[in-house]
Amino acid sequence: MAFFFNIRGVKKALGACRVVCLLLLITSLAGSSQAFAQLSMIASKDEATEPLVEAEPVEPDVFSDSLNRQTPRSSAVHFLLTAENGDFETAARYLDIRNLPRPARDMLASELAEQLYVVISRALWIDIETLSEDANGTSGDGLPSYRDLFGEIPVGNEMIRLLMQRVPAEVDGQFIWKISNATVGQIPRMYEAYAYVEWVEDFRQAFPSKSSFLGVESYKWTLLLLTLIVVWPVLWLISVGVSRLISGPASGFYPEVRKLLTRPLPLLVLYFVVTWMLRELGVGATAQKILQAHTVSTIITVWALFCVIDLVRAIRRERFKAMGRDDASVLGRPLANALKLLVALLAALAWLSNVGVDISALLAGLGVGGIAMALALQKPIEDLFGALTLYSQRPIGTGDLCRYGQHFGRVEEIGLRSTRIRTQSNTVVSVPNSRLAYEDIENISARRSIWYRPLLRLRIDTTPEQIRAIVDHIRALLMEDSRVLNNVLRVQFRQFGEYSLDVKVHAYIDTTDFTKYLEIAEELNYRILEMVHEAGAALALPDRGQLGRE
């Protein structure tokens, strides 16, 4: 349960109310005197087996109490603060020790205060916001108006209620709030259930100082320090061994693995161990407030998530390098930074919520601001998503020869905003990624072979025997050449042209290197031309009129 309070604010408020309180004291003295007389008569009765319950006063007064016991909240808060500082003599003044049963009556008040503080620190996280700041207490809670509930502690199969009670003050006619005698009477029973184990109790009693820091006593800090000295080297050695098992030093992402396993993860485990120990040993109000905010765990968790993001980025980088896609690693850094920013933002919002800040207005502002930013950055966001499409689907890559619209050239760089293409005229064209991702682009480098398709226009007076010989010889030439794919090989006398007899060749050269293709095609063209001449034929020339029409 959370424990939120502001002592300085309470003091300021009480100081501002002093003048009003004095006026109320004068005007209500007569009525409160009658109530005080009634309570005194009840307190003077014989001791019963159950703690006595005071009669409800008629009109309680609020006054300036040096121990800040005017309201249930201020009294509970100052009891806890005084107890966590080790001043149990003063803390006992927040207990109603009248009419106690025998086990509690035989104990010193300071001892009762110390035992109650141990029980509360080990078994109860108080939500101080549920306690009333009104001197009259909380109404409508099913309890008498002079009592307020500030927690319940399980003892066996029973829940013992911790009650604040309005009792007469040392000043005649005034009333203050103390921990009820009904609760104080149960302290020995509760302490028996929540006392420390023997060795912790011996260490606690032997420790010379009862001072505390951040609501944790000095002997508890000593135990935590000894735990850290023992546990941390063990966790670190285990982390190093696991990192070597998962990935060796030769791996490209071994530094990220080692960083994750030897830094934030051991700290996170150590934090859970320390938190568990603090809950078992018990913590004061200040420490409860700090632990409830989860500040340390939030920082370590964010650090661990950052390391996980870096590790995933390193793994994908190595995978892209193995695939020959070095350009894809360019996108890893901005994506990783965006994810880290999102994690940090969510962690900040969660932390603000833990410390009691209302983040609904902040979330609404972030939503409106996000919409405005998205509208302002519409084009850059489109290009960014276009880059994501190019990297994920990979229609083109760095070094690919491609044709986009009227542009033909080789891809030099795929950035987050645009893609650079160097054309055949040695100029550079920058094309926005959003256009490349959603428009037609021809990747010439993606072909598995290169189409070889020469057209032979023989003279119109070429005989059928010559044409048949030329076709047969070219087909045999291509079929015998291992560099030509035979599965789609075709050499045919295709048609009668206006001034020629056309023989078409359809074949694929088994290469993706365009320079090598040009060398092979040149060699084949020479051989085909020799075959035409060996058959006694010649290539046709268009007449001048035909040339003019073309």
XYZ file of C-alpha atoms in Angstrom:
550
model
C 0.000 0.000 0.000
C 1.244 3.458 -0.816
C 2.293 5.920 1.874
C 2.053 9.500 0.693
C 2.279 12.494 3.000
C 3.685 15.985 3.232
C 4.771 16.921 6.739
C 5.783 20.426 5.780
C 2.362 21.060 4.264
C 0.637 19.833 7.420
C 2.721 22.166 9.600
C 1.972 25.159 7.395
C -1.730 24.415 7.430
C -1.765 24.035 11.208
C 0.159 27.242 11.669
C -2.309 29.132 9.499
C -5.220 27.761 11.548
C -3.922 28.809 14.963
C -5.831 32.090 15.157
C -9.068 30.434 14.097
C -8.471 27.571 16.507
C -8.087 29.967 19.461
C -11.379 31.647 18.603
C -13.086 28.258 18.347
C -11.542 27.303 21.682
C -13.136 30.290 23.470
C -16.566 29.860 21.890
C -16.826 26.109 22.437
C -15.270 25.839 25.903
C -18.560 25.305 27.717
C -19.780 22.465 25.483
C -16.460 20.660 25.425
C -16.142 20.875 29.222
C -19.295 18.836 29.561
C -17.947 16.202 27.132
C -14.637 16.057 28.982
C -16.462 15.432 32.268
C -18.314 12.518 30.668
C -15.084 10.985 29.325
C -13.398 11.348 32.718
C -16.231 9.466 34.392
C -15.911 6.620 31.852
C -12.134 6.437 32.254
C -12.471 6.101 36.061
C -14.478 2.851 35.859
C -13.028 -0.478 36.934
C -10.822 -2.320 34.488
C -12.710 -4.660 32.177
C -11.521 -7.531 30.049
C -12.089 -5.428 26.938
C -10.619 -1.932 26.504
C -13.050 0.806 27.390
C -14.582 2.918 24.628
C -14.878 6.629 25.291
C -18.183 8.356 24.748
C -18.473 10.529 21.679
C -17.760 14.174 22.508
C -20.329 16.733 21.565
C -18.214 19.280 19.715
C -14.468 18.573 19.596
C -12.098 21.470 19.358
C -9.044 21.816 17.159
C -5.966 23.338 18.734
C -2.249 23.528 18.125
C -0.690 20.351 19.509
C 3.099 20.213 19.750
C 3.060 16.579 18.550
C 0.649 17.231 15.664
C -2.114 14.935 16.925
C -5.030 17.138 15.825
C -6.256 14.803 13.048
C -6.058 11.038 12.399
C -3.682 11.540 9.502
C -1.267 13.914 11.188
C -1.115 11.752 14.302
C -0.438 8.518 12.358
C 2.168 10.212 10.163
C 4.108 11.705 13.060
C 3.995 8.480 15.023
C 5.597 6.645 12.098
C 8.175 9.374 11.491
C 9.116 9.540 15.162
C 9.348 5.759 15.419
C 11.494 5.353 12.320
C 13.958 7.847 13.845
C 14.279 5.567 16.876
C 12.641 8.006 19.337
C 10.233 5.531 20.909
C 9.825 7.592 24.072
C 8.169 10.311 22.011
C 6.388 7.776 19.786
C 4.730 6.342 22.914
C 2.893 9.636 23.338
C 0.871 8.776 20.237
C -0.506 5.662 21.979
C -3.580 5.600 24.177
C -2.294 3.507 27.064
C -5.310 3.818 29.351
C -7.223 0.743 30.492
C -4.982 -1.797 28.777
C -5.244 -5.561 29.322
C -2.588 -7.119 31.563
C 0.030 -8.259 28.948
C 0.228 -4.762 27.511
C -0.108 -3.006 30.875
C 3.014 -4.690 32.178
C 5.134 -3.292 29.341
C 6.735 0.113 29.031
C 4.982 2.541 26.684
C 8.173 2.977 24.661
C 8.440 -0.799 24.271
C 4.858 -0.942 23.036
C 5.601 1.818 20.514
C 8.697 -0.003 19.278
C 6.878 -3.308 18.870
C 3.965 -1.662 17.067
C 6.384 0.027 14.685
C 8.059 -3.318 13.937
C 4.662 -4.922 13.242
C 3.519 -2.080 10.973
C 6.820 -1.959 9.068
C 6.731 -5.714 8.411
C 3.011 -6.352 7.870
C 1.341 -3.175 6.644
C 1.850 -0.641 3.896
C -0.343 2.244 4.976
C -2.279 4.293 2.465
C -2.173 7.525 4.400
C -4.572 9.160 1.947
C -7.405 7.078 3.405
C -6.991 8.748 6.798
C -8.970 11.856 7.489
C -7.454 15.312 7.812
C -10.557 16.452 9.665
C -10.385 16.786 13.431
C -13.802 15.093 13.585
C -12.550 12.012 11.748
C -14.163 10.162 8.842
C -17.926 9.946 8.725
C -19.949 7.172 7.103
C -17.290 4.462 7.565
C -19.380 2.309 9.930
C -17.225 3.260 12.936
C -18.020 5.614 15.794
C -17.204 9.205 14.974
C -14.349 9.170 17.483
C -12.586 6.297 15.713
C -10.862 5.927 12.346
C -9.438 2.803 10.699
C -5.932 3.043 9.260
C -5.172 -0.595 8.487
C -5.708 -4.266 9.223
C -3.056 -6.839 10.109
C -3.637 -10.583 9.757
C -2.757 -12.649 12.815
C -3.556 -16.295 12.280
C -7.084 -16.495 10.917
C -8.062 -13.127 12.384
C -7.694 -9.580 11.071
C -6.725 -7.141 13.812
C -7.912 -3.620 13.083
C -5.553 -0.714 13.690
C -7.645 2.187 14.951
C -7.050 5.861 15.615
C -9.147 7.257 18.456
C -10.013 10.750 19.630
C -9.162 11.106 23.303
C -8.926 13.985 25.791
C -5.728 15.964 25.573
C -3.541 17.147 28.423
C -5.150 20.565 27.966
C -8.570 20.664 29.583
C -11.410 20.663 27.102
C -9.253 19.703 24.110
C -9.149 16.455 22.147
C -6.385 14.772 20.197
C -6.023 11.619 18.127
C -4.000 8.658 19.328
C -3.679 5.006 18.407
C -6.617 3.389 20.162
C -6.121 1.487 23.398
C -8.026 -1.363 21.744
C -5.176 -1.571 19.222
C -2.429 -0.999 21.806
C -3.810 -3.881 23.841
C -3.218 -6.208 20.868
C 0.421 -5.175 20.333
C 1.993 -8.109 22.271
C -0.098 -10.581 20.298
C 0.758 -8.958 16.950
C 4.444 -8.721 17.826
C 4.550 -12.396 18.704
C 3.332 -13.155 15.153
C 5.637 -10.681 13.404
C 8.758 -10.673 15.567
C 12.090 -11.226 13.837
C 13.755 -14.602 13.748
C 16.184 -15.165 16.581
C 19.424 -14.273 14.788
C 17.976 -11.043 13.338
C 16.594 -10.084 16.732
C 19.971 -10.724 18.374
C 21.701 -8.644 15.690
C 19.145 -5.878 16.149
C 19.524 -5.786 19.929
C 23.315 -5.893 19.700
C 23.532 -3.074 17.171
C 24.620 0.046 19.045
C 22.790 2.655 17.003
C 19.051 2.965 16.448
C 19.413 5.743 13.879
C 17.794 5.380 10.457
C 18.251 6.637 6.936
C 15.318 6.933 4.510
C 13.124 5.091 6.974
C 15.463 2.090 7.265
C 17.341 1.463 10.509
C 21.131 1.279 10.477
C 21.244 -2.416 11.375
C 19.087 -3.171 8.308
C 21.459 -1.183 6.114
C 24.306 -3.266 7.518
C 22.496 -6.503 6.669
C 21.771 -5.223 3.155
C 25.414 -4.236 2.654
C 26.599 -7.691 3.714
C 24.084 -9.253 1.315
C 25.359 -7.103 -1.550
C 28.967 -8.061 -0.831
C 28.067 -11.757 -0.982
C 25.443 -11.832 -3.763
C 26.873 -9.404 -6.336
C 30.086 -11.331 -7.215
C 28.060 -14.537 -7.547
C 25.543 -12.899 -9.883
C 28.319 -11.327 -11.952
C 30.189 -14.607 -12.405
C 26.984 -16.390 -13.398
C 26.204 -13.615 -15.903
C 29.668 -13.819 -17.485
C 29.391 -17.592 -17.821
C 25.938 -17.425 -19.388
C 27.074 -14.739 -21.851
C 29.982 -16.958 -22.970
C 27.580 -19.884 -23.441
C 25.139 -17.852 -25.513
C 27.676 -16.053 -27.701
C 31.453 -16.211 -27.968
C 33.825 -13.255 -28.388
C 34.091 -14.003 -32.112
C 30.416 -13.223 -32.610
C 29.500 -9.804 -33.952
C 26.883 -9.231 -31.253
C 28.847 -10.622 -28.277
C 29.459 -7.125 -26.779
C 25.699 -6.497 -26.665
C 25.039 -9.910 -25.073
C 27.719 -9.358 -22.436
C 26.472 -5.841 -21.728
C 22.908 -7.070 -21.158
C 23.804 -10.075 -19.015
C 26.523 -8.507 -16.875
C 25.082 -5.049 -16.194
C 21.327 -4.413 -15.962
C 20.109 -7.984 -15.426
C 22.284 -8.711 -12.350
C 21.323 -5.319 -10.951
C 17.649 -6.112 -11.508
C 17.990 -9.460 -9.738
C 19.910 -7.770 -6.935
C 17.191 -5.125 -6.646
C 14.515 -7.810 -6.222
C 16.650 -9.509 -3.554
C 17.131 -6.236 -1.670
C 13.444 -5.354 -1.971
C 12.462 -8.757 -0.636
C 14.842 -8.349 2.290
C 13.470 -4.883 3.053
C 9.922 -6.181 3.055
C 10.924 -9.027 5.355
C 12.895 -6.770 7.705
C 10.315 -4.010 7.532
C 10.626 -0.442 6.324
C 9.465 2.888 7.621
C 7.172 5.450 6.095
C 9.858 7.189 4.028
C 11.190 3.945 2.582
C 7.666 2.760 1.824
C 7.055 5.902 -0.171
C 10.328 5.476 -2.094
C 9.689 1.794 -2.833
C 6.124 2.504 -3.907
C 7.437 4.908 -6.562
C 9.565 2.069 -8.052
C 12.202 4.622 -9.038
C 15.214 2.301 -8.942
C 13.418 -0.627 -10.589
C 12.117 1.678 -13.335
C 15.621 2.957 -14.117
C 17.126 -0.544 -14.189
C 14.245 -1.906 -16.302
C 14.623 0.908 -18.848
C 18.369 0.236 -18.990
C 17.722 -3.477 -19.563
C 15.215 -2.745 -22.324
C 17.718 -0.416 -23.994
C 20.273 -3.239 -23.931
C 17.708 -5.659 -25.400
C 16.981 -3.221 -28.235
C 20.711 -2.871 -28.951
C 21.091 -6.661 -28.932
C 18.222 -7.182 -31.386
C 19.679 -4.495 -33.629
C 23.118 -6.164 -33.529
C 21.649 -9.596 -34.350
C 19.747 -8.217 -37.333
C 22.820 -6.297 -38.460
C 24.893 -9.485 -38.511
C 22.103 -11.341 -40.287
C 21.880 -8.683 -42.989
C 25.643 -8.738 -43.433
C 25.536 -12.507 -43.895
C 22.900 -11.992 -46.594
C 25.043 -9.350 -48.297
C 22.629 -6.576 -47.358
C 24.914 -4.114 -45.649
C 22.615 -1.259 -46.624
C 19.783 -2.656 -44.471
C 21.786 -2.008 -41.293
C 21.431 1.745 -41.932
C 17.830 1.583 -40.773
C 18.693 -0.128 -37.467
C 19.992 2.902 -35.592
C 17.016 5.279 -36.107
C 14.541 2.491 -35.388
C 16.424 1.555 -32.216
C 16.517 5.203 -31.109
C 12.779 5.562 -31.749
C 12.050 2.451 -29.669
C 14.274 3.725 -26.854
C 12.470 7.053 -26.868
C 9.112 5.276 -26.648
C 10.322 3.063 -23.775
C 11.671 6.079 -21.886
C 8.400 7.980 -22.368
C 6.272 5.073 -21.130
C 8.578 4.549 -18.163
C 8.375 8.237 -17.230
C 4.578 8.139 -17.360
C 4.484 4.986 -15.223
C 6.852 6.542 -12.679
C 4.798 9.745 -12.472
C 1.699 7.648 -11.878
C 3.474 5.726 -9.099
C 4.463 8.908 -7.269
C 0.864 10.091 -7.323
C 0.823 12.475 -10.277
C -2.391 12.525 -12.287
C -1.182 11.787 -15.815
C -4.588 11.944 -17.536
C -4.118 15.588 -18.524
C -0.553 14.834 -19.616
C -1.736 11.936 -21.777
C -4.388 14.152 -23.353
C -1.751 16.782 -24.121
C 0.558 14.183 -25.603
C -2.285 12.905 -27.781
C -3.080 16.360 -29.148
C 0.603 17.151 -29.595
C 1.168 13.811 -31.336
C -1.612 14.504 -33.829
C -0.237 17.966 -34.581
C 3.276 16.596 -35.001
C 2.044 13.797 -37.250
C 0.296 16.331 -39.490
C 3.372 18.547 -39.600
C 5.677 15.644 -40.396
C 3.369 13.850 -42.807
C 5.780 13.777 -45.751
C 8.885 12.800 -43.749
C 6.852 10.057 -42.076
C 5.699 8.805 -45.484
C 9.324 8.689 -46.644
C 10.341 6.878 -43.452
C 7.675 4.228 -43.984
C 8.749 4.075 -47.608
C 12.282 3.295 -46.383
C 10.839 0.565 -44.158
C 9.104 -0.927 -47.196
C 12.276 -0.783 -49.289
C 14.320 -2.461 -46.554
C 11.731 -5.119 -45.696
C 10.482 -6.093 -49.166
C 13.765 -5.104 -50.878
C 12.586 -4.381 -54.425
C 15.990 -2.742 -54.928
C 19.245 -2.627 -53.021
C 22.451 -0.644 -52.984
C 24.426 -1.372 -56.162
C 21.398 -2.619 -58.145
C 20.847 -1.492 -61.719
C 17.295 -0.257 -62.039
C 14.899 1.721 -64.193
C 12.494 4.168 -62.573
C 10.332 6.152 -64.965
C 12.715 7.866 -67.348
C 15.713 7.251 -65.105
C 18.078 4.337 -65.670
C 21.072 3.820 -63.440
C 22.619 2.159 -60.409
C 21.404 2.639 -56.812
C 24.075 4.352 -54.726
C 22.330 4.798 -51.383
C 18.966 4.100 -49.752
C 18.530 6.642 -46.970
C 15.683 7.359 -44.577
C 14.440 10.277 -46.658
C 15.345 9.460 -50.285
C 17.195 7.049 -52.573
C 20.117 8.167 -54.767
C 20.414 6.715 -58.284
C 23.461 7.373 -60.491
C 22.364 7.464 -64.111
C 24.242 6.417 -67.253
C 25.143 10.053 -67.870
C 26.942 10.030 -64.478
C 24.388 12.293 -62.815
C 22.648 11.552 -59.496
C 18.870 11.516 -59.120
C 17.352 11.632 -55.606
C 13.925 10.020 -55.466
C 11.723 10.231 -52.290
C 11.288 6.804 -50.717
C 7.511 7.180 -50.582
C 7.421 7.302 -54.404
C 9.807 4.388 -54.854
C 7.815 2.252 -52.414
C 4.449 2.731 -54.108
C 5.307 3.217 -57.806
C 6.671 0.878 -60.502
C 10.402 0.311 -60.435
C 12.297 -2.203 -62.585
C 15.240 -3.918 -60.905
C 17.449 -5.014 -63.762
C 20.026 -6.534 -61.422
C 17.392 -8.949 -60.120
C 17.257 -10.888 -63.384
C 18.628 -14.435 -63.382
C 19.825 -14.297 -67.004
C 20.000 -11.776 -69.839
C 17.823 -11.953 -72.884
C 19.676 -12.418 -76.202
C 17.405 -11.586 -79.164
C 19.138 -10.518 -82.415
C 16.957 -9.982 -85.523
C 18.483 -11.066 -88.895
C 17.018 -9.243 -91.893
C 18.143 -11.210 -94.949
C 17.881 -9.913 -98.453
C 14.569 -10.514 -100.186
C 16.253 -12.707 -102.844
C 17.625 -15.192 -100.267
C 16.603 -18.727 -101.253
C 14.718 -21.094 -98.910
C 17.694 -23.440 -98.799
C 19.940 -20.603 -97.626
C 17.477 -19.521 -94.949
C 17.092 -23.122 -93.705
C 20.879 -23.562 -93.541
C 21.308 -20.303 -91.627
C 18.581 -21.226 -89.110
C 19.978 -24.722 -88.540
C 23.527 -23.498 -88.081
C 22.533 -20.742 -85.609
C 20.399 -23.192 -83.612
C 23.279 -25.665 -83.464
C 25.686 -22.910 -82.450
C 23.532 -21.791 -79.541
C 22.719 -25.303 -78.356
C 26.382 -26.249 -78.238
C 27.373 -23.137 -76.295
C 27.230 -23.845 -72.507
C 26.731 -20.168 -71.805
C 23.329 -20.203 -73.536
C 20.287 -21.625 -71.738
C 18.579 -24.212 -73.966
C 15.228 -24.430 -72.185
C 13.794 -21.419 -74.034
C 16.006 -21.425 -77.138
C 14.246 -20.506 -80.376
C 15.661 -19.687 -83.871
C 12.907 -19.206 -86.474
C 12.213 -17.768 -89.909
C 9.547 -15.534 -88.509
C 8.099 -13.267 -91.204
C 8.309 -11.535 -94.611
C 9.298 -7.953 -94.142
C 8.713 -5.084 -96.527
C 12.279 -5.306 -97.796
C 13.702 -8.403 -96.002
C 13.165 -11.939 -94.845
C 13.338 -11.876 -90.996
C 14.964 -14.564 -88.860
C 14.497 -14.060 -85.102
C 16.669 -15.494 -82.358
C 15.255 -15.901 -78.818
C 17.681 -17.123 -76.145
C 19.029 -16.308 -72.636
C 22.674 -15.905 -71.710
C 23.442 -17.568 -68.383
C 24.878 -14.515 -66.589
C 23.667 -11.478 -64.654
C 26.779 -9.428 -65.314
C 25.878 -7.052 -68.113
C 29.527 -6.514 -69.103
C 30.073 -10.232 -69.447
C 26.827 -10.492 -71.408
C 28.071 -7.920 -73.910
C 31.242 -9.945 -74.468
C 29.305 -13.175 -75.050
C 26.755 -11.467 -77.319
C 29.540 -9.913 -79.388
C 31.171 -13.293 -79.893
C 27.857 -14.885 -80.927
C 27.101 -12.030 -83.326
C 30.417 -12.607 -85.133
C 29.700 -16.316 -85.503
C 26.162 -15.681 -86.815
C 27.428 -13.151 -89.324
C 30.010 -15.687 -90.551
C 27.240 -18.283 -90.974
C 25.210 -15.869 -93.119
C 28.156 -15.289 -95.414
C 29.038 -19.000 -95.539
C 25.503 -19.740 -96.735
C 25.972 -17.245 -99.611
C 23.396 -14.826 -98.219
C 23.621 -11.234 -97.119
C 21.811 -8.854 -94.841
C 19.211 -6.634 -96.462
C 19.492 -2.893 -96.768
C 16.343 -0.785 -96.880
C 15.851 1.431 -99.918
C 16.109 5.152 -99.505
C 12.353 5.581 -99.423
C 12.071 3.080 -96.614
C 14.846 4.853 -94.718
C 12.970 8.125 -95.125
C 9.766 6.611 -93.783
C 11.578 5.164 -90.789
